[in-house]
Amino acid sequence: MTSRAAPIPGSPRNRQIPWGGLTHPVDGRFGAFGGQYVPETLMSALHELEDMWHEAKADPQFQLELAGHRRAFIGRPTPLYAATRLSEHFGGTHIHLKREDLCHTGAHKLNNAVGQALLAVRMGKKRIIAETGAGQHGVATATVCARFGLDCTVYMGSEDMRRQSMNVRRMKLLGVEVVEVSSGSKTLKDAITEAIRDWVTNVRTTHYIIGSVVGPHPYPEMVRDLQRVIGDEAREQYMSLDGKLPDVVVACVGGGSNAIGVFTAFLDDRDVSLVGVEAAGRGIRSGEHAASLVGGRPGVLHGSYSYVLQDGDGQILPTHSISAGLDYPGVGPEHAFLRDIERVEYVAVGDEDALAAFKLCTRLEGIMPALEPAHAIHHAGVIAKELGPGGRILVCLSGRGDKDMDSVETPTKSEASPRLRGDPQKDAH
Amino acid sequence: MLTKVGRLEDALRAKNDLKLVPYIMAGHPTAKKSIEVGKRLAASGVAAIEIGIPHSDPLADGPVVQHAGQVALENGMTVSGALQVAAAVASEGVPVVLMTYINPVLSHDPRRFAAEAAQAGVAGVIVPDLPIEEAEPVAAWFRAASLDTVFMVAPTTPPDRISAIASHSSGFVYCVTLTGITGARKEMPEGMGDLLHQVRERTQLPVAAGFGISKPEHMKLLRGAADAAVVGSAIVDDIDHGGDALALVKELLKACR
């Protein structure tokens, strides 16, 4: 491919990681990335969680129960959908959408929430806390807490509560206490910080359902294990379609759970390119973006060592994306590892291109994607033009777009009207 | 003369009293003011001073310390600036312990941070989001610069882990007395005495109690149970309201004896 985003000036791609390294003796590291940078108060709970997860994962009864909920509650397997009109629009490359938007509650988030709720029940913990950005993880967690009879508190930034008000109403109907977080940037980062503070205080009775492949070990591994069903299904669906795998798999990356979920099954297929799409917001150069892997450098945020958007003094920077689910200054440590070993390519797509892709997919396919995967759809169009007819692209359509109606109709603080763009790499340079 | 390695340990060991360690945030509300307050507290009879380096995302801190950190950052405090505050306070002769989250240290370069902290006359470093599993090689670089490495024990720490934490520590062992974040509480938590006893059984180092401690009554409860008490949020709150915390510190000191 020729269009991969060129390294940002001053990009740390080849910078030596200042410490740690591949030989770190502790489990739960992806190369140098990951670890457990949390207050001592949480260490016993993380050790317990790790043990319980490995035990549950190996328990056929647990797996049977999980499989049952996936079928009857989440609605899996989700379809692999041939987006023929989108394919035609992008020049004839075959584009398939993995329809995670058809999961119960409207996004891939429920895959993780169901698994962790089963685990909480197994651990005897009756209280659940969660953070949410776009509200999809909050709704998923509220849903499983209703289903399994667990108390639930969700932390959400006040800025996100404003732009995702429908999901706030859904959570409240599901019987959840939504705690408004108005510190810092009032978005996902601050909601996670508050949730961790709650967990430090109530760790003996409470399980924290983190919504992405971020946080201290074992979360990145556990959430990946629960989300990899996306890619496992898609791979099987391609095989039964015509026995051929896609050339490229594309997914959006905020914390990165749907991307890890779809990539994992293809990691060993060396002929399959994997592309993660971060949010370039108003452009990488503007500083108003949320592209940790494209525009950040290694550091510690929320308990793990990964790529982080930070200033020269190690303070976490405010981020911007039109999509609340991508508006986060960190990223899962496994993505940091996959970036550094160059197994996955990471690019960034801006607000306007995402909005245009949202509208395009809605009009051409009758499928309204969430603004998060709209970033991936836009980039699939870029790749499609290079591959030409006969190419095959899989896009993880991680969620549906009803929640984004307000943002799409009145894009906040954005002067420009959304339109299809000819130069999709504009924002990455 | 005591070497720097033994200085903190010596200063915090209770004789017939309880030692007091006040916490202030570097740069709160300004660099100048935090130096003034730090120097005044240093001359008041406290055993050591803990100086916080502000961080945008302080996971272990409650609202008071978090707010102080935000004010300090807004007023331009940096890691280098905090080391200057520490140097000014340390020049009064009282041992200074830095409390910082790990990311500012990594960003500054841990080896450079260790060298500059030692140069500033700092005695030891506490990093609340650096459990013993993640400590190396950063802790080794601190030790190489003759800085004490203070690790924390929590109420959720199992007994065998207490021993491991104590063996990683030098200067003193920091016992977090409650399951939670920093911030003044009315009552001392149940089981605090047992926890302190368990820690003291497993280490020769002085044991300092921290989190939630704010009142003279708390000092009385801690006498005999701990070597030292760290008081943070109550002092930071006083400074936040324009005070210098001296009256509170004197009252606390009286209750220590």
Coordinates of N, CA, C and O in Angstrom, one line a residue, chain B residues 70-222:
Chain B
Q70 N -4.0 20.4 40.3 CA -4.5 21.1 39.1 C -4.1 22.6 39.2 O -3.7 23.1 38.2
V71 N -4.3 23.1 40.4 CA -3.9 24.5 40.5 C -2.4 24.7 40.3 O -2.0 25.6 39.5
A72 N -1.6 23.8 40.8 CA -0.1 23.9 40.6 C 0.2 23.8 39.1 O 1.0 24.6 38.6
L73 N -0.4 22.9 38.4 CA -0.2 22.7 37.0 C -0.6 24.0 36.2 O 0.1 24.4 35.3
E74 N -1.8 24.5 36.5 CA -2.2 25.7 35.9 C -1.3 26.9 36.1 O -1.1 27.7 35.2
N75 N -0.6 26.9 37.3 CA 0.3 27.9 37.5 C 1.7 27.6 37.1 O 2.7 28.3 37.5
G76 N 1.8 26.6 36.2 CA 3.1 26.3 35.5 C 4.1 25.4 36.2 O 5.2 25.3 35.8
M77 N 3.6 24.7 37.3 CA 4.6 23.8 37.9 C 5.0 22.7 37.0 O 4.2 22.1 36.3
T78 N 6.3 22.3 37.1 CA 6.8 21.2 36.3 C 7.6 20.3 37.2 O 7.8 20.6 38.4
V79 N 8.1 19.2 36.6 CA 8.9 18.3 37.4 C 10.2 19.0 37.9 O 10.6 19.0 39.1
S80 N 10.8 19.7 37.0 CA 12.0 20.5 37.3 C 11.7 21.5 38.4 O 12.5 21.7 39.3
G81 N 10.6 22.2 38.2 CA 10.2 23.2 39.2 C 10.0 22.6 40.6 O 10.3 23.2 41.6
A82 N 9.3 21.4 40.6 CA 9.1 20.7 41.9 C 10.4 20.3 42.5 O 10.5 20.4 43.8
L83 N 11.4 20.0 41.7 CA 12.7 19.6 42.3 C 13.4 20.9 42.9 O 14.1 20.8 43.9
Q84 N 13.1 22.0 42.3 CA 13.6 23.3 42.9 C 12.9 23.6 44.2 O 13.6 24.0 45.2
V85 N 11.6 23.4 44.3 CA 10.9 23.5 45.5 C 11.5 22.6 46.6 O 11.7 23.0 47.7
A86 N 11.7 21.4 46.2 CA 12.3 20.4 47.2 C 13.6 20.8 47.6 O 13.9 20.7 48.8
A87 N 14.5 21.3 46.7 CA 15.8 21.8 47.1 C 15.7 22.9 48.1 O 16.5 22.9 49.1
A88 N 14.8 23.9 47.9 CA 14.7 25.0 48.8 C 14.3 24.6 50.2 O 14.8 25.0 51.2
V89 N 13.3 23.6 50.2 CA 12.8 23.1 51.5 C 13.9 22.3 52.2 O 14.1 22.4 53.4
A90 N 14.6 21.5 51.4 CA 15.6 20.6 52.0 C 16.8 21.4 52.6 O 17.4 20.9 53.5
S91 N 17.0 22.6 52.1 CA 18.1 23.4 52.6 C 17.9 23.8 54.0 O 18.8 24.2 54.7
E92 N 16.6 23.7 54.5 CA 16.4 23.9 55.9 C 16.9 22.8 56.8 O 16.8 22.9 58.1
G93 N 17.3 21.7 56.2 CA 17.9 20.6 57.0 C 16.9 19.5 57.3 O 17.3 18.5 57.9
V94 N 15.7 19.6 57.0 CA 14.7 18.5 57.3 C 14.7 17.6 56.1 O 14.8 18.0 54.9
P95 N 14.6 16.2 56.3 CA 14.6 15.3 55.2 C 13.3 15.5 54.3 O 12.2 15.7 54.9
V96 N 13.5 15.5 53.0 CA 12.4 15.7 52.1 C 12.1 14.4 51.3 O 13.1 13.8 50.8
V97 N 10.9 14.0 51.3 CA 10.5 12.8 50.5 C 9.6 13.3 49.4 O 8.6 14.0 49.6
L98 N 9.9 12.9 48.2 CA 9.0 13.3 47.0 C 7.9 12.2 46.8 O 8.2 11.0 47.0
M99 N 6.7 12.7 46.6 CA 5.7 11.8 46.2 C 5.3 12.1 44.7 O 4.9 13.3 44.4
T100 N 5.4 11.2 43.8 CA 5.1 11.4 42.4 C 4.6 10.2 41.8 O 4.9 9.1 42.1
Y101 N 3.7 10.4 40.8 CA 3.2 9.3 40.0 C 4.3 8.9 39.0 O 5.2 9.7 38.7
I102 N 4.2 7.7 38.4 CA 5.4 7.2 37.6 C 5.5 7.9 36.3 O 6.6 8.1 35.8
N103 N 4.4 8.4 35.7 CA 4.6 8.9 34.3 C 5.4 10.2 34.2 O 6.3 10.3 33.3
P104 N 5.3 11.1 35.1 CA 6.2 12.3 35.1 C 7.7 11.9 35.2 O 8.5 12.5 34.6
V105 N 7.9 10.8 36.0 CA 9.3 10.4 36.2 C 9.8 9.7 34.9 O 10.9 10.0 34.5
L106 N 9.0 8.9 34.3 CA 9.4 8.3 33.0 C 9.6 9.3 32.0 O 10.6 9.2 31.2
S107 N 8.7 10.3 31.9 CA 8.8 11.3 30.9 C 10.1 12.2 31.1 O 10.7 12.6 30.1
H108 N 10.5 12.4 32.4 CA 11.6 13.2 32.7 C 12.9 12.4 32.4 O 14.0 13.0 32.3
D109 N 12.8 11.1 32.3 CA 13.9 10.1 32.3 C 14.3 9.7 33.7 O 14.8 10.6 34.5
P110 N 14.0 8.5 34.2 CA 14.1 8.1 35.6 C 15.6 8.3 36.1 O 15.7 8.7 37.2
R111 N 16.6 8.1 35.2 CA 17.9 8.3 35.7 C 18.3 9.7 36.0 O 18.9 10.1 37.0
R112 N 17.8 10.6 35.1 CA 18.0 12.0 35.2 C 17.2 12.5 36.5 O 17.7 13.3 37.3
F113 N 16.0 12.0 36.6 CA 15.2 12.4 37.8 C 15.9 12.0 39.1 O 16.0 12.8 40.0
A114 N 16.5 10.8 39.1 CA 17.2 10.3 40.3 C 18.4 11.2 40.6 O 18.6 11.6 41.8
A115 N 19.1 11.5 39.6 CA 20.3 12.3 39.8 C 20.0 13.7 40.3 O 20.6 14.3 41.2
E116 N 18.9 14.3 39.6 CA 18.5 15.7 40.0 C 17.9 15.7 41.4 O 18.1 16.7 42.1
A117 N 17.1 14.7 41.8 CA 16.5 14.7 43.1 C 17.6 14.6 44.2 O 17.6 15.3 45.2
A118 N 18.6 13.7 43.9 CA 19.7 13.6 44.9 C 20.5 14.9 45.0 O 20.8 15.4 46.1
Q119 N 20.7 15.6 43.8 CA 21.4 16.9 43.8 C 20.6 17.9 44.6 O 21.2 18.8 45.3
A120 N 19.2 17.8 44.6 CA 18.4 18.7 45.3 C 18.4 18.5 46.8 O 17.8 19.2 47.6
G121 N 19.0 17.4 47.2 CA 19.1 17.0 48.6 C 17.9 16.2 49.1 O 17.6 16.1 50.3
V122 N 17.1 15.6 48.2 CA 16.0 14.8 48.5 C 16.4 13.5 49.2 O 17.5 13.0 48.8
A123 N 15.7 13.1 50.2 CA 16.1 11.9 50.9 C 15.5 10.6 50.3 O 16.1 9.5 50.3
G124 N 14.2 10.7 49.8 CA 13.6 9.5 49.4 C 12.4 9.8 48.4 O 12.0 10.9 48.3
V125 N 11.9 8.7 47.8 CA 10.8 8.9 46.8 C 9.7 7.9 47.0 O 10.0 6.7 47.3
I126 N 8.5 8.3 47.0 CA 7.3 7.5 47.0 C 6.6 7.6 45.7 O 6.3 8.7 45.2
V127 N 6.3 6.4 45.1 CA 5.6 6.4 43.8 C 4.3 5.5 44.0 O 4.4 4.3 43.9
P128 N 3.2 6.1 44.2 CA 2.0 5.3 44.6 C 1.5 4.4 43.5 O 0.8 3.4 43.8
D129 N 1.8 4.7 42.2 CA 1.3 3.7 41.2 C 2.5 2.8 40.7 O 2.4 2.4 39.6
L130 N 3.5 2.6 41.6 CA 4.5 1.7 41.2 C 4.6 0.6 42.3 O 5.4 0.7 43.2
P131 N 3.8 -0.5 42.1 CA 3.9 -1.6 43.0 C 5.3 -2.3 42.8 O 6.0 -2.1 41.8
I132 N 5.6 -3.1 43.8 CA 7.0 -3.7 43.8 C 7.3 -4.5 42.5 O 8.4 -4.5 42.0
E133 N 6.2 -5.1 41.9 CA 6.4 -5.9 40.7 C 7.0 -5.0 39.5 O 7.6 -5.5 38.6
E134 N 6.6 -3.8 39.5 CA 7.0 -2.9 38.4 C 8.1 -2.0 38.8 O 8.5 -1.1 38.0
A135 N 8.7 -2.2 40.0 CA 9.6 -1.2 40.5 C 11.0 -1.1 39.8 O 11.5 -0.1 39.6
E136 N 11.5 -2.3 39.4 CA 12.8 -2.3 38.7 C 12.6 -2.0 37.2 O 11.7 -2.4 36.7
P137 N 13.6 -1.3 36.6 CA 14.9 -0.9 37.2 C 14.8 0.5 37.8 O 15.8 1.0 38.3
V138 N 13.6 1.2 37.8 CA 13.5 2.5 38.3 C 14.1 2.6 39.8 O 14.9 3.5 40.1
A139 N 13.6 1.7 40.6 CA 14.0 1.7 42.0 C 15.5 1.5 42.2 O 16.1 2.2 43.0
A140 N 16.1 0.7 41.3 CA 17.6 0.5 41.4 C 18.3 1.8 41.1 O 19.3 2.1 41.7
W141 N 17.7 2.6 40.1 CA 18.4 3.9 39.8 C 18.2 4.9 40.9 O 19.1 5.7 41.2
F142 N 17.1 4.8 41.6 CA 16.9 5.6 42.8 C 18.0 5.3 43.9 O 18.6 6.1 44.4
R143 N 18.1 4.0 44.1 CA 19.0 3.5 45.1 C 20.5 3.9 44.8 O 21.2 4.3 45.6
A144 N 20.8 3.8 43.5 CA 22.1 4.1 43.0 C 22.4 5.6 43.3 O 23.6 6.0 43.4
A145 N 21.4 6.4 43.3 CA 21.6 7.9 43.6 C 21.4 8.1 45.1 O 21.3 9.3 45.5
S146 N 21.5 7.1 45.9 CA 21.3 7.2 47.4 C 20.0 7.8 47.8 O 19.9 8.5 48.8
L147 N 18.9 7.5 47.0 CA 17.6 7.9 47.4 C 16.9 6.7 48.0 O 17.1 5.6 47.5
D148 N 16.2 6.9 49.1 CA 15.4 5.9 49.7 C 14.2 5.6 48.9 O 13.6 6.5 48.3
T149 N 13.8 4.3 48.8 CA 12.7 3.9 48.0 C 11.6 3.5 49.0 O 11.7 2.4 49.7
V150 N 10.5 4.2 49.1 CA 9.5 4.0 50.1 C 8.3 3.3 49.3 O 7.8 3.9 48.4
F151 N 8.0 2.1 49.7 CA 6.8 1.4 49.1 C 5.7 1.4 50.1 O 5.8 1.5 51.3
M152 N 4.5 1.2 49.6 CA 3.2 1.2 50.4 C 2.7 -0.1 50.6 O 2.7 -1.0 49.8
V153 N 2.1 -0.3 51.9 CA 1.4 -1.5 52.3 C -0.1 -1.0 52.4 O -0.3 0.1 52.9
A154 N -1.1 -1.8 51.9 CA -2.5 -1.4 52.0 C -3.2 -2.4 52.9 O -2.7 -3.5 53.1
P155 N -4.4 -2.0 53.3 CA -5.2 -3.0 54.1 C -5.5 -4.2 53.3 O -5.9 -5.3 53.9
T156 N -5.5 -4.2 52.0 CA -5.8 -5.4 51.2 C -4.5 -6.2 50.9 O -4.6 -7.2 50.2
T157 N -3.4 -5.8 51.5 CA -2.1 -6.5 51.2 C -2.0 -7.8 52.1 O -2.1 -7.7 53.3
P158 N -1.9 -9.0 51.5 CA -1.8 -10.2 52.3 C -0.4 -10.2 53.1 O 0.5 -9.5 52.6
P159 N -0.4 -10.9 54.2 CA 0.8 -10.9 55.1 C 2.2 -11.2 54.4 O 3.1 -10.4 54.6
D160 N 2.2 -12.2 53.5 CA 3.5 -12.5 52.9 C 4.0 -11.4 52.0 O 5.1 -11.1 51.8
R161 N 3.0 -10.7 51.4 CA 3.3 -9.6 50.5 C 3.8 -8.4 51.3 O 4.7 -7.6 50.9
I162 N 3.3 -8.2 52.6 CA 3.8 -7.2 53.4 C 5.3 -7.3 53.6 O 6.1 -6.4 53.5
S163 N 5.8 -8.6 53.8 CA 7.2 -8.8 54.0 C 8.0 -8.4 52.7 O 9.1 -7.8 52.8
A164 N 7.4 -8.8 51.6 CA 8.1 -8.5 50.3 C 8.2 -7.0 50.1 O 9.3 -6.4 49.7
I165 N 7.1 -6.3 50.4 CA 7.1 -4.8 50.3 C 8.2 -4.2 51.2 O 8.9 -3.3 50.9
A166 N 8.2 -4.7 52.5 CA 9.1 -4.1 53.4 C 10.6 -4.4 53.0 O 11.4 -3.5 53.1
S167 N 10.8 -5.5 52.3 CA 12.2 -5.8 51.9 C 12.6 -4.9 50.7 O 13.8 -4.7 50.5
H168 N 11.6 -4.4 50.0 CA 12.0 -3.5 48.9 C 12.1 -2.1 49.3 O 12.6 -1.2 48.6
S169 N 11.7 -1.8 50.6 CA 11.7 -0.4 51.0 C 12.9 -0.1 51.8 O 13.6 -0.9 52.3
S170 N 13.2 1.2 51.7 CA 14.3 1.8 52.6 C 13.8 3.1 53.1 O 12.9 3.7 52.5
G171 N 14.4 3.6 54.2 CA 13.9 4.8 54.8 C 12.8 4.6 55.8 O 12.9 4.8 57.0
F172 N 11.6 4.2 55.2 CA 10.5 3.7 56.1 C 9.5 3.0 55.2 O 9.7 2.9 54.0
V173 N 8.5 2.3 55.8 CA 7.5 1.7 55.1 C 6.2 2.5 55.3 O 5.9 2.9 56.4
Y174 N 5.5 2.8 54.2 CA 4.3 3.6 54.2 C 3.1 2.7 54.3 O 2.8 2.0 53.4
C175 N 2.4 2.8 55.4 CA 1.2 2.0 55.6 C 0.0 2.8 55.3 O -0.4 3.7 56.1
V176 N -0.7 2.5 54.2 CA -2.0 3.1 53.9 C -3.0 2.5 54.8 O -3.3 1.3 54.8
T177 N -3.6 3.4 55.7 CA -4.4 2.8 56.8 C -5.8 2.5 56.4 O -6.5 1.8 57.1
L178 N -6.2 3.0 55.2 CA -7.6 2.7 54.8 C -7.7 2.3 53.4 O -6.8 2.5 52.6
T179 N -8.8 1.6 53.0 CA -9.0 1.1 51.7 C -9.6 2.3 50.9 O -10.8 2.5 51.0
G180 N -8.8 3.0 50.2 CA -9.4 4.2 49.5 C -8.3 5.2 49.1 O -7.1 4.8 49.1
I181 N -8.8 6.4 48.8 CA -7.9 7.4 48.3 C -7.5 8.4 49.4 O -8.1 8.3 50.5
T182 N -6.6 9.3 49.1 CA -6.2 10.3 50.2 C -7.4 11.2 50.5 O -8.3 11.4 49.6
G183 N -7.4 11.8 51.6 CA -8.4 12.7 52.0 C -8.8 12.6 53.5 O -8.7 11.4 54.0
A184 N -9.0 13.7 54.2 CA -9.3 13.6 55.6 C -10.6 12.8 55.9 O -11.5 12.9 55.2
R185 N -10.5 12.0 57.0 CA -11.7 11.3 57.4 C -11.9 11.7 58.9 O -11.0 12.0 59.6
K186 N -13.2 11.5 59.3 CA -13.4 11.8 60.7 C -12.9 10.8 61.7 O -12.2 11.0 62.6
E187 N -13.1 9.5 61.3 CA -12.7 8.4 62.2 C -11.6 7.6 61.5 O -11.5 7.5 60.3
M188 N -10.7 7.1 62.4 CA -9.7 6.2 61.9 C -10.4 4.8 61.6 O -11.3 4.4 62.3
P189 N -9.9 4.2 60.5 CA -10.6 2.9 60.1 C -10.4 1.8 61.1 O -9.4 1.7 61.8
E190 N -11.4 0.9 61.2 CA -11.3 -0.2 62.1 C -10.2 -1.1 61.5 O -10.0 -1.2 60.3
G191 N -9.5 -1.8 62.4 CA -8.5 -2.7 61.9 C -7.2 -2.1 61.6 O -6.2 -2.7 61.3
M192 N -7.1 -0.7 61.8 CA -5.9 0.0 61.5 C -4.7 -0.5 62.5 O -3.6 -0.7 62.0
G193 N -5.1 -0.7 63.8 CA -4.1 -1.1 64.7 C -3.5 -2.4 64.4 O -2.3 -2.6 64.4
D194 N -4.4 -3.4 64.0 CA -3.9 -4.7 63.5 C -3.0 -4.6 62.4 O -1.9 -5.3 62.3
L195 N -3.3 -3.8 61.4 CA -2.5 -3.7 60.2 C -1.1 -3.1 60.5 O -0.1 -3.7 60.1
L196 N -1.1 -2.0 61.3 CA 0.2 -1.5 61.7 C 1.0 -2.5 62.5 O 2.2 -2.6 62.3
H197 N 0.4 -3.2 63.3 CA 1.1 -4.3 64.1 C 1.7 -5.3 63.2 O 2.9 -5.7 63.3
Q198 N 0.9 -5.7 62.2 CA 1.4 -6.7 61.2 C 2.6 -6.2 60.4 O 3.5 -6.9 60.2
V199 N 2.5 -4.9 60.1 CA 3.7 -4.4 59.3 C 4.9 -4.3 60.2 O 6.0 -4.6 59.8
R200 N 4.7 -3.8 61.4 CA 5.9 -3.6 62.3 C 6.5 -4.9 62.7 O 7.7 -5.0 62.9
E201 N 5.7 -6.0 62.7 CA 6.3 -7.3 63.0 C 7.2 -7.8 61.9 O 8.0 -8.6 62.1
R202 N 7.0 -7.2 60.7 CA 7.7 -7.7 59.5 C 8.8 -6.8 59.0 O 9.3 -7.0 57.9
T203 N 9.1 -5.7 59.7 CA 10.2 -4.9 59.2 C 10.9 -4.2 60.4 O 10.3 -4.0 61.5
Q204 N 12.2 -4.0 60.2 CA 13.0 -3.2 61.1 C 12.9 -1.7 60.9 O 13.3 -0.9 61.7
L205 N 12.3 -1.4 59.7 CA 12.2 0.1 59.3 C 11.1 0.8 60.1 O 10.2 0.1 60.5
P206 N 11.2 2.1 60.3 CA 10.1 2.8 60.8 C 8.8 2.6 60.0 O 9.0 2.5 58.7
V207 N 7.7 2.7 60.6 CA 6.4 2.5 59.8 C 5.6 3.8 60.0 O 5.3 4.2 61.1
A208 N 5.3 4.4 58.8 CA 4.5 5.6 58.8 C 3.1 5.3 58.4 O 2.9 4.6 57.4
A209 N 2.1 5.9 59.1 CA 0.7 5.7 58.7 C 0.3 6.9 57.9 O 0.6 8.0 58.2
G210 N -0.5 6.6 56.9 CA -1.0 7.8 56.0 C -2.4 7.5 55.4 O -2.9 6.3 55.5
F211 N -3.0 8.5 54.9 CA -4.3 8.5 54.2 C -5.4 8.6 55.3 O -5.5 7.8 56.2
G212 N -6.1 9.7 55.2 CA -7.3 9.9 56.1 C -6.9 10.6 57.5 O -7.8 10.9 58.3
I213 N -5.6 10.7 57.8 CA -5.2 11.2 59.1 C -5.2 12.7 59.1 O -4.5 13.3 58.2
S214 N -5.9 13.4 60.0 CA -6.0 14.8 60.0 C -6.1 15.5 61.3 O -6.0 16.7 61.4
K215 N -6.4 14.8 62.4 CA -6.7 15.5 63.6 C -5.8 15.1 64.8 O -5.2 14.0 64.7
P216 N -5.7 15.9 65.8 CA -4.9 15.6 67.0 C -5.3 14.3 67.6 O -4.5 13.5 68.0
E217 N -6.7 14.0 67.6 CA -7.1 12.7 68.2 C -6.5 11.5 67.4 O -6.2 10.5 68.0
H218 N -6.4 11.7 66.1 CA -5.7 10.6 65.3 C -4.3 10.3 65.8 O -3.8 9.2 65.8
M219 N -3.6 11.4 66.1 CA -2.2 11.3 66.5 C -2.1 10.5 67.8 O -1.3 9.6 67.9
K220 N -3.1 10.8 68.7 CA -3.1 10.0 70.0 C -3.3 8.5 69.7 O -2.7 7.7 70.4
L221 N -4.2 8.2 68.8 CA -4.5 6.8 68.5 C -3.3 6.1 67.9 O -3.1 5.0 68.1
L222 N -2.5 6.9 67.1 CA -1.4 6.3 66.4 C -0.1 6.2 67.3 O 0.8 5.4 67.0

